[in-house]
Tab-separated table of C-alpha atoms and ligand atoms in Angstrom:
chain	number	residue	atom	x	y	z
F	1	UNK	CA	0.000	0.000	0.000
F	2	UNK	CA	1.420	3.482	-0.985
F	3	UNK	CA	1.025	7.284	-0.341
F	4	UNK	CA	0.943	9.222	-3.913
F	5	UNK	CA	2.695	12.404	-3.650
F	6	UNK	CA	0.953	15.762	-5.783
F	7	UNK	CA	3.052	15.291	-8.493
F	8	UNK	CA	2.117	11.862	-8.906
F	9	UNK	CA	-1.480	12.047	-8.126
F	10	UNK	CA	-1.809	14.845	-10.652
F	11	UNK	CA	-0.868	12.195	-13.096
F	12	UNK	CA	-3.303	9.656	-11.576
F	13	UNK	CA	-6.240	12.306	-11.513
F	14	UNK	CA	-5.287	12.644	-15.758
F	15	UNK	CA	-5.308	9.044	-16.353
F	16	UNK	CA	-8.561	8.681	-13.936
F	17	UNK	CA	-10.331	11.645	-16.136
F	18	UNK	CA	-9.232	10.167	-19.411
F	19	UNK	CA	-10.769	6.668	-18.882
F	20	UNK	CA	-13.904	8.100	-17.065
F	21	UNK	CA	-14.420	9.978	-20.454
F	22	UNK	CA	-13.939	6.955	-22.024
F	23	UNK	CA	-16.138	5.046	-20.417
F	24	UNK	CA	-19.160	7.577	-20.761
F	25	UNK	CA	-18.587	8.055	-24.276
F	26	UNK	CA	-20.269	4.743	-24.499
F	27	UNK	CA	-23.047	5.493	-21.945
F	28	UNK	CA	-22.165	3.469	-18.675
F	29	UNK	CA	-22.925	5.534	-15.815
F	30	UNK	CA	-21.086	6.242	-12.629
F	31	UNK	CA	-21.177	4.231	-9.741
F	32	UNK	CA	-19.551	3.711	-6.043
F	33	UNK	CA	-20.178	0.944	-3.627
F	34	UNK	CA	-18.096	0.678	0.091
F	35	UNK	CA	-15.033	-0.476	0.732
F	36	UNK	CA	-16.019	-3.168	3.067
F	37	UNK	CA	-18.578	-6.272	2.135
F	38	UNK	CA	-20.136	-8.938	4.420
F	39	UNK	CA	-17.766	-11.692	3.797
F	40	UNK	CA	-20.449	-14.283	2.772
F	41	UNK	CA	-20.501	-11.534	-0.349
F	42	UNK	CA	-17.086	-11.646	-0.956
F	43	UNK	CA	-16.336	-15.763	0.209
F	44	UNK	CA	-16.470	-18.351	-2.512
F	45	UNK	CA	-16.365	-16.152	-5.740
F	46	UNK	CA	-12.792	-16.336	-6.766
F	47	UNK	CA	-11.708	-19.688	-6.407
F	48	UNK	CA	-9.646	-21.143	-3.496
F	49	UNK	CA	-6.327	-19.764	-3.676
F	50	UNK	CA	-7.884	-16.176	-4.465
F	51	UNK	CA	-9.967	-16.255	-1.731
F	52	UNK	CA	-6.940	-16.757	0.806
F	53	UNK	CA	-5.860	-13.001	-0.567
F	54	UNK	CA	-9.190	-11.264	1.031
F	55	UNK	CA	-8.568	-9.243	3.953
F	56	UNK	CA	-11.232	-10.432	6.237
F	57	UNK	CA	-11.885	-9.537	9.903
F	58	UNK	CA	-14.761	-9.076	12.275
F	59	UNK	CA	-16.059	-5.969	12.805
F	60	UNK	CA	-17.329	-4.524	16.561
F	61	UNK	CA	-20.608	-5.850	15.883
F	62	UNK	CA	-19.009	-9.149	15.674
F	63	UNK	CA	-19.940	-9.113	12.234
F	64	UNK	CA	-17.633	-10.851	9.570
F	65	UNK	CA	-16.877	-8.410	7.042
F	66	UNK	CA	-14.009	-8.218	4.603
F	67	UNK	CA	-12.263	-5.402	1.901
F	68	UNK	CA	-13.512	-5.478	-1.668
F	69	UNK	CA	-11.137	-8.034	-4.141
F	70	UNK	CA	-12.463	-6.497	-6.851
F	71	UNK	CA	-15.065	-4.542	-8.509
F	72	UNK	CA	-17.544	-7.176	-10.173
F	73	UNK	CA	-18.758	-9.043	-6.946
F	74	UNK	CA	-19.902	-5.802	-5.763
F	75	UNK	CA	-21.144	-4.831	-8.607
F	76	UNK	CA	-23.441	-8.250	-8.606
F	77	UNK	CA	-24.225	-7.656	-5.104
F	78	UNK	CA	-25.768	-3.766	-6.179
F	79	UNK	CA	-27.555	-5.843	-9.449
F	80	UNK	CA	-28.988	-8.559	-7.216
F	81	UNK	CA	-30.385	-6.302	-4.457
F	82	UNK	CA	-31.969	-3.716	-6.993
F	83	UNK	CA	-33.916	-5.400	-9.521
F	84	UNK	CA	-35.844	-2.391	-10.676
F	85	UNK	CA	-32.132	-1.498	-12.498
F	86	UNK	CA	-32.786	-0.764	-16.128
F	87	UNK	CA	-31.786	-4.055	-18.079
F	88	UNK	CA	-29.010	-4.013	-19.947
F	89	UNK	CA	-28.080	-1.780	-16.800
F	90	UNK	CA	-24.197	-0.488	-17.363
F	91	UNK	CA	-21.944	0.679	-14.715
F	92	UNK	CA	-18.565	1.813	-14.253
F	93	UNK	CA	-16.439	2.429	-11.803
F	94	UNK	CA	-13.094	3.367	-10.305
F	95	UNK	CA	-12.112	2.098	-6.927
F	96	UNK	CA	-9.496	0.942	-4.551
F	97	UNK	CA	-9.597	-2.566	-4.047
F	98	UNK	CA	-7.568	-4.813	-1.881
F	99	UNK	CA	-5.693	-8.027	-1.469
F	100	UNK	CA	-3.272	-9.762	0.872
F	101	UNK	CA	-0.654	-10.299	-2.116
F	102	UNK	CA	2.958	-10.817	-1.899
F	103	UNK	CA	4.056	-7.035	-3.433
F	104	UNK	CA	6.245	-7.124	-6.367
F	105	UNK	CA	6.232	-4.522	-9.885
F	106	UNK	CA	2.862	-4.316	-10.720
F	107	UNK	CA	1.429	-5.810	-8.045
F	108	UNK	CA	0.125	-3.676	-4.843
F	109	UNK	CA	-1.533	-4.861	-1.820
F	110	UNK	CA	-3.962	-1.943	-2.876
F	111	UNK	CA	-4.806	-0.786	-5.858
F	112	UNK	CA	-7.599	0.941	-8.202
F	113	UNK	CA	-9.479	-1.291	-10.581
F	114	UNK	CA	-11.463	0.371	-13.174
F	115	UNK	CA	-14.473	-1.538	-14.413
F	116	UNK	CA	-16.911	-1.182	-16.768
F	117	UNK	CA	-19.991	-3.961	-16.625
F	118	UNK	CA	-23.104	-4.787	-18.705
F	119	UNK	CA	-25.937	-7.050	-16.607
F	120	UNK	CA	-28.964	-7.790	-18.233
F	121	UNK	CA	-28.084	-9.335	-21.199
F	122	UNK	CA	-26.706	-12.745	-22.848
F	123	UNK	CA	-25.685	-11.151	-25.947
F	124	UNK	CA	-21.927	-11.353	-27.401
F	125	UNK	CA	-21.858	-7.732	-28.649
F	126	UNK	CA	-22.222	-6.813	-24.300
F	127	UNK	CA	-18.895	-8.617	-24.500
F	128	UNK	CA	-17.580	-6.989	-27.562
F	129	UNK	CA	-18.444	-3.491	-26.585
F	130	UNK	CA	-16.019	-4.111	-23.261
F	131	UNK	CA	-13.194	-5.107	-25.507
F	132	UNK	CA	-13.729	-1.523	-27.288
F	133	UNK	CA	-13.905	0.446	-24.159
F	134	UNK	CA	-10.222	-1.484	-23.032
F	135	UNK	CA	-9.184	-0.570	-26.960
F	136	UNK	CA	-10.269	3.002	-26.548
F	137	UNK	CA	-9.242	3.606	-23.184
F	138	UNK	CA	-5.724	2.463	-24.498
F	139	UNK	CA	-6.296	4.726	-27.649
F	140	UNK	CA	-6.794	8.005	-25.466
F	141	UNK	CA	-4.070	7.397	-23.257
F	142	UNK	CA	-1.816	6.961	-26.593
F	143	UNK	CA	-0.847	3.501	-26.232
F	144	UNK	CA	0.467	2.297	-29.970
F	145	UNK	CA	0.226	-1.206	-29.085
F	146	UNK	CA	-1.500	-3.845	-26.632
F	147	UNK	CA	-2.920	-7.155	-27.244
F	148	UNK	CA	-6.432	-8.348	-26.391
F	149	UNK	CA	-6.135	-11.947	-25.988
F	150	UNK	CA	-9.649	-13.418	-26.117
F	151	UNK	CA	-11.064	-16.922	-25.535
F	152	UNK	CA	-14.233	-18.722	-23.954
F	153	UNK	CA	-14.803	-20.750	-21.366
F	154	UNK	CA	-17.094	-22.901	-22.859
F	155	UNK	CA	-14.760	-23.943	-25.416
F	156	UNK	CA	-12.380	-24.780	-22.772
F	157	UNK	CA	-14.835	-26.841	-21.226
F	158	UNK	CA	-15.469	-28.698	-24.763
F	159	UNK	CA	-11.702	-29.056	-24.947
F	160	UNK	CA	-11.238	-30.773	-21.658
F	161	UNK	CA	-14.511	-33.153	-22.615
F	162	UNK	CA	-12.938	-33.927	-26.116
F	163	UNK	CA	-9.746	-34.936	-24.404
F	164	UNK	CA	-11.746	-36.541	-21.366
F	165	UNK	CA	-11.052	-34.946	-18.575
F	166	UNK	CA	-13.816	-33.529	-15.914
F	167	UNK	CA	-14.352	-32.247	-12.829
F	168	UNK	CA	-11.541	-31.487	-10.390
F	169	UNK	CA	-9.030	-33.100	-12.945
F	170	UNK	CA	-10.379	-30.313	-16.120
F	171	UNK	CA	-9.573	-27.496	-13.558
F	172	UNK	CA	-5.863	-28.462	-13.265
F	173	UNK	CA	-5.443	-28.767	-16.422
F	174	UNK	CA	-6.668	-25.128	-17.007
F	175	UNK	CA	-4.484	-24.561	-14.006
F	176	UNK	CA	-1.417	-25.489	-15.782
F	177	UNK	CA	-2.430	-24.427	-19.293
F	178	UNK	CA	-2.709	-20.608	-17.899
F	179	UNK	CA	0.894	-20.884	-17.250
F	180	UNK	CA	2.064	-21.746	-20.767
F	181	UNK	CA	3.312	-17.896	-20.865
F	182	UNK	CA	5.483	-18.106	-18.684
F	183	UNK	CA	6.970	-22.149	-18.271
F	184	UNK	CA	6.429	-23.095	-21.680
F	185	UNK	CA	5.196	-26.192	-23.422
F	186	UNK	CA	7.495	-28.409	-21.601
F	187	UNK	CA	6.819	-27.431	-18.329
F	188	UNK	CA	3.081	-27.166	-19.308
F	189	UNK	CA	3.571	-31.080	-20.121
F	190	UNK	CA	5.613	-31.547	-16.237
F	191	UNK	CA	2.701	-30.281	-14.783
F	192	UNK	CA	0.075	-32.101	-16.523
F	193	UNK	CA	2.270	-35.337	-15.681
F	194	UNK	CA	2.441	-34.690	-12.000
F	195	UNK	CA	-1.229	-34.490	-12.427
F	196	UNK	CA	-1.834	-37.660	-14.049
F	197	UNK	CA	-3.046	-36.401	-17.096
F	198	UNK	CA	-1.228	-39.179	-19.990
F	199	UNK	CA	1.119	-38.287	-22.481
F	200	UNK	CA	-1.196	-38.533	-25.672
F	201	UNK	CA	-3.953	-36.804	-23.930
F	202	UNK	CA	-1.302	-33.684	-23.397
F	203	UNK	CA	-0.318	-34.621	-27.040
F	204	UNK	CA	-4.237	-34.211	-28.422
F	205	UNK	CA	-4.191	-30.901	-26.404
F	206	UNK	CA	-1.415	-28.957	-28.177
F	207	UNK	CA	-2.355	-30.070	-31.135
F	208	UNK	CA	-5.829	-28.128	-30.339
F	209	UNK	CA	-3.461	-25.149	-29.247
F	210	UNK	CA	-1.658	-25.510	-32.700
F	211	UNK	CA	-4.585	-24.174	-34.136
F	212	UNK	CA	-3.565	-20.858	-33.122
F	213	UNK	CA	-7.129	-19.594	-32.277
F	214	UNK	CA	-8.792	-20.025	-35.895
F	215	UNK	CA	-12.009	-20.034	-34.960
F	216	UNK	CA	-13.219	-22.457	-38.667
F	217	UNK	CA	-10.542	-25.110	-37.697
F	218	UNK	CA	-11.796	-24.763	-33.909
F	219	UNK	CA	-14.878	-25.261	-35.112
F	220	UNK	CA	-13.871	-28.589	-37.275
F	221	UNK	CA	-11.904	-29.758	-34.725
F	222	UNK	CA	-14.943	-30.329	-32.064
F	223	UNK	CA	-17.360	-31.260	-34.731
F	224	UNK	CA	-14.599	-34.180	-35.455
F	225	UNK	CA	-14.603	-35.244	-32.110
F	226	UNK	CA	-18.659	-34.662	-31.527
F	227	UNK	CA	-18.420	-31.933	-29.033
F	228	UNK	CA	-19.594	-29.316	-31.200
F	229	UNK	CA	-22.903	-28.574	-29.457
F	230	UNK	CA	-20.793	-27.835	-26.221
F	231	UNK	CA	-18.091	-25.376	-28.021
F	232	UNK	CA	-20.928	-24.052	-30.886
F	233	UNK	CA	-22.086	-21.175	-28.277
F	234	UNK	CA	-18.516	-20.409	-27.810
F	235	UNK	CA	-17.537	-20.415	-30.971
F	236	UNK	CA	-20.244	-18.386	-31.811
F	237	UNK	CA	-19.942	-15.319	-29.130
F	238	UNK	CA	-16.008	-15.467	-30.785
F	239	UNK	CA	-17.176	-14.701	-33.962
F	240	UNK	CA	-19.899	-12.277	-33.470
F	241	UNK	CA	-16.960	-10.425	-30.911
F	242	UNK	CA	-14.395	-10.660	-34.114
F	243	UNK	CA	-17.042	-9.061	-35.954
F	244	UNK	CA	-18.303	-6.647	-33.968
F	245	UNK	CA	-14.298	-5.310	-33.368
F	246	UNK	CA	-13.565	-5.417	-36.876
F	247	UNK	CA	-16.694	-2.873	-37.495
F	248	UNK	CA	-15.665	-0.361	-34.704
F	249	UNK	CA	-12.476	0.008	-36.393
F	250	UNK	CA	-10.597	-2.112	-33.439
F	251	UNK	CA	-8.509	-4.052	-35.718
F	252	UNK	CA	-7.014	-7.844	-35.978
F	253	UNK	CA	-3.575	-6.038	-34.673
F	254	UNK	CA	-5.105	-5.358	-31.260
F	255	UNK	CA	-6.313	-8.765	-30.522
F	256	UNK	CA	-6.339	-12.335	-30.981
F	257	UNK	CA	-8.360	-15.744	-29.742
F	258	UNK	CA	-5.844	-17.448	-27.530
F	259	UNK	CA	-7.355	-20.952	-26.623
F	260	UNK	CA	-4.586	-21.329	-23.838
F	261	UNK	CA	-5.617	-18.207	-22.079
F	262	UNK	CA	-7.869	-19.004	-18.954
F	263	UNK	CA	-7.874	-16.334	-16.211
F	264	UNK	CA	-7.706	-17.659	-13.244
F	265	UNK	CA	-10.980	-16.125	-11.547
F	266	UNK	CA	-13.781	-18.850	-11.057
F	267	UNK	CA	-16.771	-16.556	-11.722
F	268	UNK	CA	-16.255	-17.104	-15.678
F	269	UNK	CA	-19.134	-18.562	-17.701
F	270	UNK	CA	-18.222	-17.210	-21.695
F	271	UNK	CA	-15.909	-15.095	-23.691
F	272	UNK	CA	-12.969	-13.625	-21.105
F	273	UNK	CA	-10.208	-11.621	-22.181
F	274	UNK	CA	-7.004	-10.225	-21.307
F	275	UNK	CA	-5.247	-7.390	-22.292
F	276	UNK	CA	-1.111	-6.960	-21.953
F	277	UNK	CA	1.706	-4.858	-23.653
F	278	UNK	CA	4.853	-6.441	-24.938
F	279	UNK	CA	7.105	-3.547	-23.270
F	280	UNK	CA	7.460	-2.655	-20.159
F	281	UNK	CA	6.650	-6.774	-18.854
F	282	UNK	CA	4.425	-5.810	-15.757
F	283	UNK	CA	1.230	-8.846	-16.874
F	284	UNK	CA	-1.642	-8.418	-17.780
F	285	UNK	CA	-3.477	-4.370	-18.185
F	286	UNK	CA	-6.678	-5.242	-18.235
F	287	UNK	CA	-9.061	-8.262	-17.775
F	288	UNK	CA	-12.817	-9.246	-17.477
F	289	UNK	CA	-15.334	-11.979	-19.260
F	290	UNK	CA	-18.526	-12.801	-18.754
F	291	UNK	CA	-20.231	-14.248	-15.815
F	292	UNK	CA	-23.562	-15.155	-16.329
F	293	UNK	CA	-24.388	-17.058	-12.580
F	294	UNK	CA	-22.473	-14.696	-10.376
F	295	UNK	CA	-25.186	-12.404	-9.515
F	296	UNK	CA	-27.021	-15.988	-9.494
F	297	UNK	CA	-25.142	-16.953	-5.736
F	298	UNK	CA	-25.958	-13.175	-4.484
F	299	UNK	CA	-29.920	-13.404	-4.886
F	300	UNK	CA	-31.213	-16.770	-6.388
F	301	UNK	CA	-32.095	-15.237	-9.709
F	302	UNK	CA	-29.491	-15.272	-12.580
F	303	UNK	CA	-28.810	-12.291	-14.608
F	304	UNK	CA	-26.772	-12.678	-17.154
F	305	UNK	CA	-23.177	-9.841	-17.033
F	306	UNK	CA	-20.121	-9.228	-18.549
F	307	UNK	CA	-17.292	-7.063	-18.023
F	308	UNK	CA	-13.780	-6.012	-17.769
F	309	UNK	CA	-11.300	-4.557	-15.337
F	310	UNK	CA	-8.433	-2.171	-15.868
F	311	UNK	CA	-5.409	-2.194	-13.748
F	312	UNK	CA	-4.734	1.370	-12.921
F	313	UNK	CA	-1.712	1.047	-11.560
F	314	UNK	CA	-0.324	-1.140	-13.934
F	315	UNK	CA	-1.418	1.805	-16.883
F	316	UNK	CA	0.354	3.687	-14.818
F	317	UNK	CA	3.349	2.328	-14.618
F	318	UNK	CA	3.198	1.453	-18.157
F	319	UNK	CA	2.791	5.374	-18.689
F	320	UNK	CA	5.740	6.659	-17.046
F	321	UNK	CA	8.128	3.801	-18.294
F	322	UNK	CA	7.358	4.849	-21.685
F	323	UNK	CA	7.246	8.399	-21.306
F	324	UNK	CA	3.417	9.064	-22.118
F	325	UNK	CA	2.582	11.269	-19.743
F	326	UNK	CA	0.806	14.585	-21.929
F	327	UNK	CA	2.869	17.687	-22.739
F	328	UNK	CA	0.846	19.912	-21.028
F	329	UNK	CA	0.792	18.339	-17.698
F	330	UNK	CA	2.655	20.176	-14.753
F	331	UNK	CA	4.123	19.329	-11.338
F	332	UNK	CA	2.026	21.595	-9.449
F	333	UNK	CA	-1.730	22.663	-9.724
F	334	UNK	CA	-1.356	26.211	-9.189
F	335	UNK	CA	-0.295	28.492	-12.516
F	336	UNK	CA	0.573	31.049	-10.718
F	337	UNK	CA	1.998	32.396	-7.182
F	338	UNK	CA	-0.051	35.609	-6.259
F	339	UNK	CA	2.889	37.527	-4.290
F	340	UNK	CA	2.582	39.638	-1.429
F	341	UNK	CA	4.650	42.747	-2.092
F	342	UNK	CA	3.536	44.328	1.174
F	343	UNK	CA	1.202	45.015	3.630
F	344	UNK	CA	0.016	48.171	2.125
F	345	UNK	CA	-0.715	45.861	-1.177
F	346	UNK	CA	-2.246	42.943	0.463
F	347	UNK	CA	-5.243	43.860	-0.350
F	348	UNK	CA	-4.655	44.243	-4.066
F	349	UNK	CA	-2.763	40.641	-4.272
F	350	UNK	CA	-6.377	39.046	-2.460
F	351	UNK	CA	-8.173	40.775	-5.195
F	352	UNK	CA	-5.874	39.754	-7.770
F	353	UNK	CA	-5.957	36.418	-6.926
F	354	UNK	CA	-9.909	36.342	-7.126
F	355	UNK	CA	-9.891	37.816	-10.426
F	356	UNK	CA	-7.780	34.862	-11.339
F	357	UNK	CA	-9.877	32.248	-10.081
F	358	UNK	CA	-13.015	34.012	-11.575
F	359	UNK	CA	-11.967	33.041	-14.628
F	360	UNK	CA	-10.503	29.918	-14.061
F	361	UNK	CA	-6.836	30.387	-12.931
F	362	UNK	CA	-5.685	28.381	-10.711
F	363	UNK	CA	-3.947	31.332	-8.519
F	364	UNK	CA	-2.108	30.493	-5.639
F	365	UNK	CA	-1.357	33.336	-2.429
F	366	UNK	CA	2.250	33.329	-1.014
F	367	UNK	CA	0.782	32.617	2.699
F	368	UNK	CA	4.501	33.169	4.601
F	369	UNK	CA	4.683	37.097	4.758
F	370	UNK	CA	8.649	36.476	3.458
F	371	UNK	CA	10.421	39.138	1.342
F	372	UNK	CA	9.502	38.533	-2.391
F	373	UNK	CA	12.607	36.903	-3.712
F	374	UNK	CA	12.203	34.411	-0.947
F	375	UNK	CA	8.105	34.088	-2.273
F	376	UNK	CA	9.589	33.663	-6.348
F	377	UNK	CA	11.846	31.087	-5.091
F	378	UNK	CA	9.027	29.043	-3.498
F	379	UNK	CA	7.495	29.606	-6.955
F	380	UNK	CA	10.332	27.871	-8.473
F	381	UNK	CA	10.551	25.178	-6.221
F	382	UNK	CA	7.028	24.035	-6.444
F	383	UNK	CA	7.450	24.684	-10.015
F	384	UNK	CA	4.713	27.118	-10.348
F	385	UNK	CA	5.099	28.808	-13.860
F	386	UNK	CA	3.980	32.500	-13.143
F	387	UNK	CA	4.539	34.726	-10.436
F	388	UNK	CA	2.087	37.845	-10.376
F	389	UNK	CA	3.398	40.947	-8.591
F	390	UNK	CA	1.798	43.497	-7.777
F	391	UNK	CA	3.786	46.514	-5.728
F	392	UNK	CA	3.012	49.943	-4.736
F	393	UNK	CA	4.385	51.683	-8.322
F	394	UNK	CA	1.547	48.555	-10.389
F	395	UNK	CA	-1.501	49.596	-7.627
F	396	UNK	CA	-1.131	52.741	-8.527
F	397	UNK	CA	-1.111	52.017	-12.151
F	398	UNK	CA	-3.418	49.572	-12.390
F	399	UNK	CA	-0.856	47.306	-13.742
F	400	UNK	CA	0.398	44.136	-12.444
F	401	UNK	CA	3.992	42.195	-13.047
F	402	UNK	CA	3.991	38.501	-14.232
F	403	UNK	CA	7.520	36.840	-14.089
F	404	UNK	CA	7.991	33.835	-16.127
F	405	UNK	CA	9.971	31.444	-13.502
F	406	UNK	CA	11.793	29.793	-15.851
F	407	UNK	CA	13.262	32.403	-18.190
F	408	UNK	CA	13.274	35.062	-15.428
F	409	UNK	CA	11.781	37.591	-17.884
F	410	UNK	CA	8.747	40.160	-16.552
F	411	UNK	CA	5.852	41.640	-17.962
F	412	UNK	CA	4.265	44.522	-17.009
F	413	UNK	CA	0.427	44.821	-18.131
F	414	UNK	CA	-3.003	45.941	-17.430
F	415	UNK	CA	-4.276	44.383	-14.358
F	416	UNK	CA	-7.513	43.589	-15.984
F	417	UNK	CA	-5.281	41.943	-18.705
F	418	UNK	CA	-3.748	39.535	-16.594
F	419	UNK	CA	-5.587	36.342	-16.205
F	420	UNK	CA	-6.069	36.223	-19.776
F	421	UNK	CA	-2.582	36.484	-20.519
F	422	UNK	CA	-2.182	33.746	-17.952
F	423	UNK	CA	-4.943	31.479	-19.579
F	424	UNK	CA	-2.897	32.328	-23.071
F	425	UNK	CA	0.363	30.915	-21.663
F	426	UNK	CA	-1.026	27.701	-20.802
F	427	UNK	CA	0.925	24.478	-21.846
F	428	UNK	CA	-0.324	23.470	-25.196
F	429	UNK	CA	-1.938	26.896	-25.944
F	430	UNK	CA	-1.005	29.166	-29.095
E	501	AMP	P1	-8.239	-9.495	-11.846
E	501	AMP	O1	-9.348	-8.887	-11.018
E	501	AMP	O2	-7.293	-10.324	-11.025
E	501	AMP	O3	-8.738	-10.166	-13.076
E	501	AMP	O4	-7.334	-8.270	-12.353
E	501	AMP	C1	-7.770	-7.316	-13.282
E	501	AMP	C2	-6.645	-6.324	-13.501
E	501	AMP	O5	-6.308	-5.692	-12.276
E	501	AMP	C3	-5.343	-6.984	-13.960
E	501	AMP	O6	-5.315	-7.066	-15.358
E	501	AMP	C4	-4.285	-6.043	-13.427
E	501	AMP	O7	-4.066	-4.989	-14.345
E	501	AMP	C5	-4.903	-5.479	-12.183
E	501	AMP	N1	-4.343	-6.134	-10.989
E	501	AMP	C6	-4.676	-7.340	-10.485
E	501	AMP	N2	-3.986	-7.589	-9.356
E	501	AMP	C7	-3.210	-6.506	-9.130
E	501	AMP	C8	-2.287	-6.139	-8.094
E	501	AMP	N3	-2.031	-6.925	-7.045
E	501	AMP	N4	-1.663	-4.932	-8.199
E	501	AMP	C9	-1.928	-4.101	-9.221
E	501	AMP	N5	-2.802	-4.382	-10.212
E	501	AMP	C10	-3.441	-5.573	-10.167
């Protein structure tokens, strides 16, 4: 867990604005839920060894409560205990959430998710649309290239029937498949071995991974070995997403159907997804799917949802180690220092400063009473860009000084002239 310093944070609140303006431009709406959920809420979502990461405790009441993991069980939880929600009812939101990790780059004991979710409806095109908020989000914040990886559970499902494996023994195989990434084929195969799984079964299921996500020889391949019905919905939802990316200009460079990718979350029911970037290696940016019985386990009634989180920290981190951060941004929020010549001309700097934020300027007062060149130096070691003076020769005048802290150079105007001159020196303006 970390404190964020101004400078950083003014980053953070840019890349916060930039995705929340993402995420309206396609209509979901803002909301919050607490920090803290009953446990039952949270308990028996995520799958065993995720569930060991919630920070649970008991509250004074007694009552066993825990920190959010994530976004989407609350999110079922505010679904399942408002059914008069408009249906397909679209949220997003940006949140802290926590977990009992061990810390390492890119990943934080807490940290924002940023999730945008669809209940109400079974169709594919709910699941598409996510995939084009993560591909616009990463468009606005100028990212030139990430990788969607997109699969289905269902056709892993079909895949583990066609090779004959169920139950407990089809969930370690997904287990070790997720981790092809990063041990490789062989030790894919180790792993499968220590879990009994036989050599020409292992065989049969990198030959299905040799089909490099082609969604007609998928297709073939099940209706050789009769599980088609299973895989068809699958198979289906893929294409319809393919299609519905391809017509919102998302294109075949920016994602791919990875039939080894599995995510490790057990709430999963369809399409998931996950989004990563070749350089800086920090894992995965973004990742969601479908999950069409969750809200199911809060209130008894299923309603079909779909979704996908961004890691904000890990955008982040991607930002500053490739230098994205916009032109325009500064270190400090003020624009400019309002000095305090004197006491005869407080009163002038107070109304100057007003003036300035009437219109908009973020105008800062020099609160210390020091002598001025102590106040400019403050100004340069916040890195405030202006400095407004205003001494008994400007009052009298009318006029006001504003010294440029980097070049040092001074210009002596019209008072009323002065916050526009400010707003025309802005970062990024002509
Ligand atoms: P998950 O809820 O585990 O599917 O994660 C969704 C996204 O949240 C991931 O793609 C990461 O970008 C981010 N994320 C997950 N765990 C962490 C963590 N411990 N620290 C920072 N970001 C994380």
């Amino acid at each position: 867990m970390r404190d964020f310093l101004p400078e950083r944070m003014i980053l953070r609140n840019w890349v916060a604005h930039q995705l929340r303006t993402t995420f309206e431009s396609f209509g979901f709406e803002p909301l919050d839920t607490p920090a803290v959920e009953y446990a039952d809420t949270l308990k028996g979502k995520y799958g065993e060894e995720a569930d060991k990461l919630i920070y649970s405790f008991q509250d004074r009441g007694g009552r066993e409560v825990g920190l959010r993991y994530d976004l989407t069980v609350p999110f079922a939880r505010v679904v399942a205990t408002n059914p008069e929600l408009p249906r397909p009812f679209k949220r997003y939101q940006l949140a802290p959430v926590w977990r009992a990790e061990r810390p390492q780059k890119g990943r934080y004991r807490e940290f924002w998710q940023c999730d945008v979710d669809i209940a109400g409806t079974t169709s594919p095109l709910a699941d598409a649309e996510c995939l084009m908020v993560v591909a616009a989000a990463f468009e606005r914040l100028a990212f030139k290239r990430y990788t969607i990886k997109i699969n289905d559970r269902r056709l892993l499902t079909a895949l583990a029937a066609s090779l004959g494996v169920h139950g407990e023994a089809a969930l370690g195989l997904f287990r070790s498949l997720d981790k092809l990434d990063k041990i490789g084929e062989a030790g894919v195969r180790d792993e499968l071995a220590t879990r009994g799984i036989a050599v020409p079964i292992a065989d049969d299921l990198f030959h299905f991974m040799a089909l490099g996500g082609d969604l007609g020889r998928m297709e073939s391949y099940f209706a050789v070995r009769g599980t088609n019905d299973a895989a068809a919905a699958g198979i289906e939802a893929l294409r319809t997403i393919d299609e519905a990316l391809q017509a919102s200009g998302v294109g075949r460079d920016f994602y791919a159907f990875d039939p080894s990718m599995v995510r490790g979350l057990d709430y999963y029911t369809g399409p998931i997804s996950e989004t990563s970037v070749e350089e800086p290696r920090i894992g995965s940016l973004a990742g969601g799917g479908r999950y069409d019985t969750l809200i199911g386990m809060l209130s008894g009634r299923d309603v079909p949802a779909t979704g996908v989180a961004l890691g904000f920290e890990r955008i982040l981190d991607v930002i500053e180690e490739l230098g994205l951060q916009p032109g325009g941004l500064t270190r400090t929020v003020s624009e400019v220092l309002v000095t305090i010549f004197s006491q005869e001309t407080l009163g002038e700097s107070l109304a100057l400063a007003r003036d300035f934020r009437a219109v908009g300027v973020r105008a800062e007062l020099a609160l210390t009473g020091d002598r001025l060149p102590n106040q400019l130096r403050y100004a340069s070691r916040r890195g405030i860009a202006v400095a407004a003076i205003v001494g008994p020769d400007e009052r009298a005048a009318s006029e006001v000084v504003l010294r440029d802290m980097a070049s040092g150079e001074q210009t002596r105007l019209p008072r009323a002239l002065a916050a526009d001159e400010l707003v025309r020196r802005r970062p990024g303006q002509t």
